[in-house]
Coordinates of C-alpha atoms in Angstrom, one line a residue:
M1 CA 0.0 0.0 0.0
D2 CA 2.9 2.3 0.8
R3 CA 4.3 1.8 -2.7
I4 CA 1.0 2.8 -4.4
T5 CA 0.8 6.1 -2.5
D6 CA 4.5 6.7 -3.3
I7 CA 3.7 6.4 -7.1
K8 CA 0.7 8.7 -6.9
R9 CA 2.7 11.4 -5.2
N10 CA 5.5 11.3 -7.8
K11 CA 3.7 13.2 -10.5
G12 CA 5.6 11.5 -13.4
F13 CA 4.7 8.9 -15.9
L14 CA 5.0 5.2 -15.6
L15 CA 7.2 3.4 -18.1
L16 CA 4.2 1.5 -19.4
E17 CA 2.2 4.8 -20.0
L18 CA 5.2 6.3 -21.8
C19 CA 5.6 3.2 -24.1
L20 CA 1.9 3.3 -24.9
A21 CA 1.9 6.9 -25.8
V22 CA 4.9 6.6 -28.0
S23 CA 3.5 3.5 -29.8
I24 CA 0.2 5.4 -30.5
L25 CA 2.1 8.3 -31.9
L26 CA 4.3 6.2 -34.1
T27 CA 1.3 4.3 -35.5
L28 CA -0.4 7.7 -36.4
V29 CA 2.8 8.9 -38.1
G30 CA 3.2 5.6 -40.0
L31 CA -0.4 5.9 -41.3
T32 CA 0.2 9.4 -42.7
V33 CA 3.5 8.7 -44.5
I34 CA 3.1 8.1 -48.3
P35 CA 4.8 4.9 -49.3
P36 CA 7.8 5.2 -51.6
G37 CA 6.1 3.5 -54.6
S38 CA 3.3 6.0 -55.0
P39 CA 0.3 5.0 -57.1
A40 CA 0.8 8.1 -59.3
E41 CA 4.3 7.0 -60.3
K42 CA 3.1 3.5 -61.1
M43 CA 0.2 5.0 -63.1
H44 CA 2.5 7.2 -65.2
L45 CA 4.9 4.3 -65.9
E46 CA 2.0 2.1 -67.0
A47 CA 0.5 4.8 -69.2
L48 CA 3.9 5.4 -70.9
T49 CA 4.4 1.6 -71.4
R50 CA 0.9 1.3 -72.9
E51 CA 1.5 4.3 -75.3
M52 CA 4.9 2.9 -76.3
A53 CA 3.3 -0.6 -77.0
W54 CA 0.6 1.1 -79.2
D55 CA 3.3 3.0 -81.1
L56 CA 5.2 -0.2 -81.6
A57 CA 2.1 -1.9 -82.9
A58 CA 1.6 1.0 -85.4
V59 CA 5.2 0.5 -86.6
R60 CA 4.5 -3.2 -87.0
Q61 CA 1.4 -2.5 -89.0
H62 CA 3.1 0.0 -91.3
A63 CA 5.9 -2.5 -92.0
G64 CA 3.3 -5.0 -93.3
N65 CA 1.5 -2.4 -95.4
N66 CA 4.4 -0.9 -97.4
G67 CA 6.3 -2.9 -99.8
S68 CA 8.4 0.0 -101.3
G69 CA 7.7 2.8 -98.8
P70 CA 10.0 4.1 -96.1
I71 CA 11.0 1.7 -93.3
W72 CA 9.1 2.5 -90.1
K73 CA 10.9 2.0 -86.8
L74 CA 10.7 2.9 -83.1
S75 CA 13.9 4.2 -81.7
V76 CA 14.0 4.0 -77.8
R77 CA 16.6 6.2 -76.0
Q78 CA 17.3 6.9 -72.4
Q79 CA 14.9 9.9 -71.9
E80 CA 12.7 9.6 -75.0
Y81 CA 11.5 7.5 -77.9
V82 CA 10.9 8.4 -81.5
V83 CA 8.8 6.9 -84.2
L84 CA 10.4 7.3 -87.6
A85 CA 9.3 6.7 -91.2
G86 CA 12.6 6.6 -93.0
T87 CA 14.3 9.7 -91.8
R88 CA 11.0 11.6 -91.1
I89 CA 10.0 11.9 -87.4
I90 CA 6.4 10.8 -87.0
K91 CA 6.2 11.1 -83.2
H92 CA 8.6 12.2 -80.5
R93 CA 7.8 11.4 -76.8
S94 CA 9.9 12.3 -73.8
Y95 CA 9.7 10.3 -70.5
E96 CA 8.9 11.7 -67.1
K97 CA 12.0 12.6 -65.2
D98 CA 11.6 9.6 -62.9
V99 CA 11.5 7.0 -65.7
K100 CA 14.5 5.4 -67.2
L101 CA 15.3 2.8 -69.8
C102 CA 16.9 -0.3 -68.2
S103 CA 19.6 -1.1 -70.9
T104 CA 23.3 -0.9 -71.3
A105 CA 22.8 0.5 -74.8
Y106 CA 22.0 4.2 -75.2
R107 CA 19.6 3.5 -78.1
K108 CA 17.5 0.6 -79.3
D109 CA 15.8 0.4 -82.6
F110 CA 12.8 -1.7 -83.3
Y111 CA 11.5 -2.5 -86.8
F112 CA 9.6 -5.3 -88.5
D113 CA 9.6 -7.2 -91.8
E114 CA 6.6 -7.4 -94.2
Q115 CA 5.2 -10.4 -92.2
G116 CA 5.3 -8.4 -89.0
R117 CA 8.2 -10.3 -87.4
P118 CA 10.8 -8.3 -85.7
K119 CA 14.1 -7.6 -87.5
G120 CA 17.3 -7.4 -85.5
N121 CA 18.0 -8.8 -82.1
Q122 CA 16.0 -6.4 -80.0
M123 CA 13.0 -8.2 -78.4
K124 CA 12.4 -6.4 -75.1
I125 CA 12.0 -2.9 -73.7
V126 CA 12.2 -2.5 -69.9
L127 CA 11.2 0.8 -68.3
Q128 CA 11.8 1.5 -64.6
G129 CA 10.4 4.0 -62.2
R130 CA 12.3 5.8 -59.4
C131 CA 11.0 3.5 -56.7
G132 CA 11.8 0.3 -58.6
H133 CA 8.5 -0.4 -60.4
E134 CA 9.2 -2.1 -63.7
K135 CA 7.1 -2.5 -66.9
K136 CA 8.2 -4.5 -69.9
I137 CA 7.2 -4.7 -73.5
V138 CA 8.2 -8.1 -75.0
I139 CA 8.1 -8.9 -78.7
A140 CA 7.8 -12.5 -79.8
A141 CA 10.6 -13.5 -82.1
Q142 CA 8.5 -15.8 -84.4
T143 CA 5.2 -13.9 -84.6
G144 CA 6.0 -10.3 -83.7
R145 CA 3.3 -10.3 -81.1
I146 CA 3.7 -7.4 -78.7
R147 CA 2.7 -7.8 -75.1
M148 CA 3.1 -5.8 -71.9
V149 CA 4.4 -7.6 -68.8

């Protein structure tokens, strides 16, 4: 009984009360912090990948339609990609500052033959966001089918 009255007179906090208050505070702070892989970044990366896949499909379609016309190709670089018909630029698209091309080469060119099969040895495009999100475009070597992974 003497100890209880001693604790009540000492107008401080018990260690248990202090731990409880700190854990509640840390839980509230943890709920308000935005995770590093924000949904907006992931959405931008997915939209860019989808747009690039559509442009790649357009390049493939034009390759099958022209027998004697200019060769269409998609040229992917570190901060942009360009759709070309011969030497004429059809489309120029820059990436957001947080997106990078995962490649050792500075530039990759993608083009197709008349049957829609890819020419050259380039079969994959890998884009990576700042927080590690990755989106890939894969081209099937035999059929030229384009898919996003």
